C-alpha cells in the first residue's frame, strides 16, 4: 500500500484519533504519578551533600544541604539572570540546595552552578534538625549544654541529643495538651460567663435582686475559673522552664557555632548515617506526623490533621443535609409529580445546576446564608455577642449548607436514575397485592434504590471534598485556632471556621512567604486529597456497576 | 354458582377455627391509618421536593435581588423647609451639612458661620471670624470638601483661613455635635498681596502641613502664597512661614479660581468663557500654559468646581450646560486642559455646583429652580427635578450622600433626604470605554479599589469578560481536538477491553479537584513551560507527525508481527511513541533554544515585542483543557457510541472503509451530541475558578496574547468579594458578575441538554 492509498483509506486519521486517547491517558497517568512521586518522596530522608565551590573570583565556599533538584539550561538564560558564566559555555547545570539554617544565612534554598563545584561528599556525622522555627538546620554537632554546663562533647553528642530531644518532645506534648484542652476549656467557659453577663445586661425583665444574685454567681464562677487558669499557668511555667534546660551547640557549614535550644528541635537525624531500615522508620514517623500533626511555621511544616478533620466534618454535615432533601426531591420528581412539559423543564433545570460554576454557589452562600440568614440568627439568638458575629460570619454551618446546595443535583440525578432503573413489574406486583403507593414506595422501591442513592451521596461527597472556590467565601480559613468538634458543650461548633485540604493546597502553595519550602508539603497534601477522591469515586463506580449487573438480571 | 351453594350447604368436616383476620372495626382503623400514611407520604414528599426546587430557584432570585438595587433611581424627598432667623440668613457664600446630617452650616459674606439644626432651622450656634471691625471682606474661596478649609480675602490684600470642626460628645448616651471654628494658621489675617490691593477672587488648598492660597487682585495681578505652620518645641508657639510669589499677570476679569490638592495647578475662569491654566508646581517659575475656551461664544461660565480628588473640573454655564474637563498628559509630558464629557443640560443657567466628598458625583442647582444629580465617571445625569421653590442659589450634600440642603433665592432653606447609592453603575460604565481621570484616552479598566480615598473606581467588565473568554478559548483549543478525537476512537475503534479501562479513568479525571490542577499548573507547569518553551511547540508539531509515521511504519511491518495485535489496540501501541516524543522534545528544548532563539526563547519573545508572563494563558489553557477534556469526552463518547449499529453496518456493507463510515455516517448522526459536549465543556471552562486563580497572574488585561495572563469573572469574584463592603456598588457589581456567569452557563447547559435529549429521541426512531 502506498502512502497515498493509505491516506485515502483514512487509516492515518484513525491513528491520530488513537493518539488523542493515548495522549490523554498519558497525561492522566503522568499527573497522578507526578503527584504520587513528589508527595510520597517528601518524607524520605535524602542524603546531605557537602561540597566546596570555587567562585569566579577565586574564593571558596562550603555548601551543605540536600539537593532538591537539578537543571540544565542554556547559558544565556543564566546570564540574563545576572550571573556571570564564562563566554565559551553553552549549557549550565545548576543544583538547588536546601541548605536550611534560615536564622543564620537568611536563605534556605539556593541555586549553585555545577561549574567550580567539587565532588560531592556525604559526611556521616552531619546532623539534620527539624526545628519548630526557622526551618531545618544542617551542620555538625559540637557539644550539649545543660543549664549552661557542657554535658557531652564529640562523638557522643548525637545519641545524647536524641534522648534529650525525645524528652523535650514529651514536654511539648504536655504543654500542648494543657494549652489546647485544659486552658482551652477554661477560656471557653470564661467566654460563656462573659456572654452570660452581657445577656443579663440586655434583658430588662429581670428584677434587681435577681440580677444581683446572678451577677454574684457569675463573679464566683469567674473567680473559680481564674483560679483554675492560674494553676494551669504555673504548671505551664514549670514545663517551659524544663524545656529550656538543654541547649545544643552546633557548627554550620561556614564554621560558625550556634546554640540551638533542644526544646526547638522536633526531630534530629543523621541522614548519611542511616541504613534503609532506619530511613524507613524515619519515613513512617514523618508520614504519621503529617497525617496526625498540627501545622507549624505558617503551615509550611508539620501536619495537616486540622485540614483533614475540617474537610471530613464539613462533608459529614453536608451529607446529613443533602441526603434527605436530595432523595425526597428525586422521589417527588420521579414518583409523585405530574409528568409533563413543566416537570421536564424543572428536571432539566435541576440537572443543569450541576454545571453552574461553583463560585456562584459561593456568592449565594456568602450573601444569603452568611449575611442574611446568619445576620438574622445573630440578632435573634446571640444578641449578647454582638457586634462580634456568631453565625453572621463564614463558618462550618454555611460551608456545609452551600456545598449541600451545590451537590443536591448530583444526589437527585443519581437517585432518579436508580428509581428509573427499578423494573415497573416490581412496582406493579406490590400494588397488585394491595399495598398503597406509600407502602410500595417505602417498602419496595426505595430499599431497592438505596445503592443508587449511596452512589449519588458518594459522588456528592467526592465533589464536595474537592471544591474550594465557594469555600473561600463561606467559611474556610488558612489557620483555624480550634477544631469544629471538641470536648466543650455543645461539642459540634457549627459557627466555627474550619481548615480544608483543598484550600490548604491553595493557601500554602500560593500565599505562603516561602513557596520553595512549602512545595513538598503541598504535593503531599494534594496526594492525600487525590487519593481520597479517587477512592470515593471508585467506590461509587463499583456500586453503580454492581447495580447495573443486578438489575440487568432481574429485569430480563 | 352451583359449587358455591354446595360448599355452604355441605357440612364441614373440620370445625371452623376462630378467624385470624382482624375484626371489621379494626380493619377499618387500619385502613384509615394506612390511608393517612399514604397521604402523609404524598404531601410530605411533595412539600420537600418542591422545597428543594424552590431552594435552587432561590439562588437565581437572590442573586437577582442583590443586583436590582443598582437600577433603583435617585430619589429626593423634601423633608423640611425653613428660613433662618431674620438677622441671619443673608449674604450666603457657602453651605455645608455635616456627617450625621443634624447640623447645617451657612457661611456669610460678613465672616459669620451660622450652625443650625437641619430638621427645623433653629440656630444652634453662630460664630464669627476674629476680624477687626474695619476689615472688609471682598472674596471667598474654599478647599477640598473633606478638608473643610475656607479662605476669606480682605480689601487690604490679607487673607483669613478657617475650618469647621465638629466635636462629638455623648452626654447621657446621646450623640451631641458641637461645631467649632479652627484657625490652622492662627487667628490673625495673613498677608497675601504684599502691595495690599483688594482680593477679587481667591482659592485655597492644603497639602499635608503646607497651605497654598492664590488670588486675583483688583489691579489684575495674580498672587500666590505658600504657608507652612511649624510649632516650636520649646515654647509651643506657632511659627508661620510665608513664601509669596507673583504669577504672570492676566488682563481679564476673573470669575473663579481653583487649585488642586497637589498644589501644582491653578485654574482661573474668566468672564469671557475662557479657562487659564497655570502650572505652579514650582511657584517661582510658574507659567501660563494654556488659555482655553470652555463654553460656546456668548455663553458665560457661571459655576466652576473641582470634583473630589481635585482632578476633574465641572464647568456650569449660563446656558445650563455642564461639562467635565481635566488635565490630560500627552506624549511630551505636557498637560492639556481637555474637554472630557458633557452632561445633560439644565433648562436655565447653572448657579451652584456641590461635589460629593468621596465619589465623583456632583449636585447642581440652576436659576429656574431645578436640582440636578450627575455622576462623572459613569456619565450619568441621574435626575434633574424642579424643586418648586423658584430660583435656587446653593446646594450642599452630606458627606455620606444621604441628605441635600438647598437654599433658594429668598434665603429659604430646604432639607431633603437623598437616595443615590449606585450612581457609578450604568451600562455604559460597565461595557463601554470610559475616560478615567489621569488617563490619556478612553479605556476599558477594572480597578475596583485603591489605598486612596478619593480614588475613581473603574468598573469596566470588559477586561474580565475578555479574560474569561480568553481562558475558555485556549482551554477549548487544547481540549476539543483531544477530547473529540479520543471520543471517536474510544467509542468506535477501541476494543471493549481497553475501553473498559480508558472510560472510567477519564471519568475519574473529571472528579479530580481543580485546586490540584491549578496548583500543578502554577507551581509545576508554569516554570516547566517557561524553561522548556520550545518543547511545548515541538510537542505540538512532532506528536501528530510521529504518530502518523508510526502508523505507516506499522503498516509496513511483516504480517506475522502486525497481525499478532488485533485492530483496536492502536492507542496502546502509541504509548511508547508519545513517551519518546515527549521526552525527546524536552531534551531537545535547550538545544533548540540555542539554535533558533539565541539561547532563550523567552528573551527572544520579549525582544520581538511579545510580553511573557510566567503564569500565562498557555498554562491555563493546558490546565483547564485538562479539566474540560473529561466533560467533553464522556458526553461525546456516549453520542458516538450510541449511533445505531445498523447505520454503520450498512455503510461498511456498502464497501466504505471504517474511517469513511465515521466521516460519512457516524459523525453526521452524532454531531449534535458532540456539539452538546463542546457546549458543556465551554460552560465548565467559563466558570472554572481555582485553575485561573492559581495559574494566572490575575491582572485584568485586555488582549488575547497567549503568553500573558488574564483575570476572569469567577477569579475576580473569589479575590474581591470577601473584601468588599456589603451593599456597596462594588459588591453589587460582583453579584452581577455571578449572575452573568450563572445565567450564561445555565443557558449553555440547558441548550446542550435539550440537544442531547432530541438526539436520544432521534436515535430511538432510527
Short mmCIF file of N, CA, C and O in Angstrom, two decimals, chain A residues 39-40 261 281 389 457:
data_model
loop_
_atom_site.label_atom_id
_atom_site.label_comp_id
_atom_site.label_asym_id
_atom_site.label_seq_id
_atom_site.Cartn_x
_atom_site.Cartn_y
_atom_site.Cartn_z
N UNK A 39 4.71 13.60 46.24
CA UNK A 39 4.04 13.55 47.54
C UNK A 39 4.67 12.53 48.47
O UNK A 39 4.99 12.82 49.61
N UNK A 40 4.90 11.32 47.95
CA UNK A 40 5.48 10.28 48.80
C UNK A 40 6.95 10.57 49.07
O UNK A 40 7.48 10.24 50.12
N UNK A 261 18.38 25.74 71.21
CA UNK A 261 17.70 25.12 72.36
C UNK A 261 17.10 23.79 71.92
O UNK A 261 16.47 23.71 70.87
N UNK A 281 11.97 3.81 58.92
CA UNK A 281 11.34 4.16 60.19
C UNK A 281 11.13 5.68 60.26
O UNK A 281 10.06 6.15 60.65
N UNK A 389 -19.83 38.82 65.38
CA UNK A 389 -20.84 37.90 64.83
C UNK A 389 -20.60 36.48 65.29
O UNK A 389 -19.47 36.07 65.52
N UNK A 457 -24.65 9.86 46.83
CA UNK A 457 -24.08 10.51 48.00
C UNK A 457 -22.54 10.49 47.93
O UNK A 457 -21.88 11.49 48.22
#
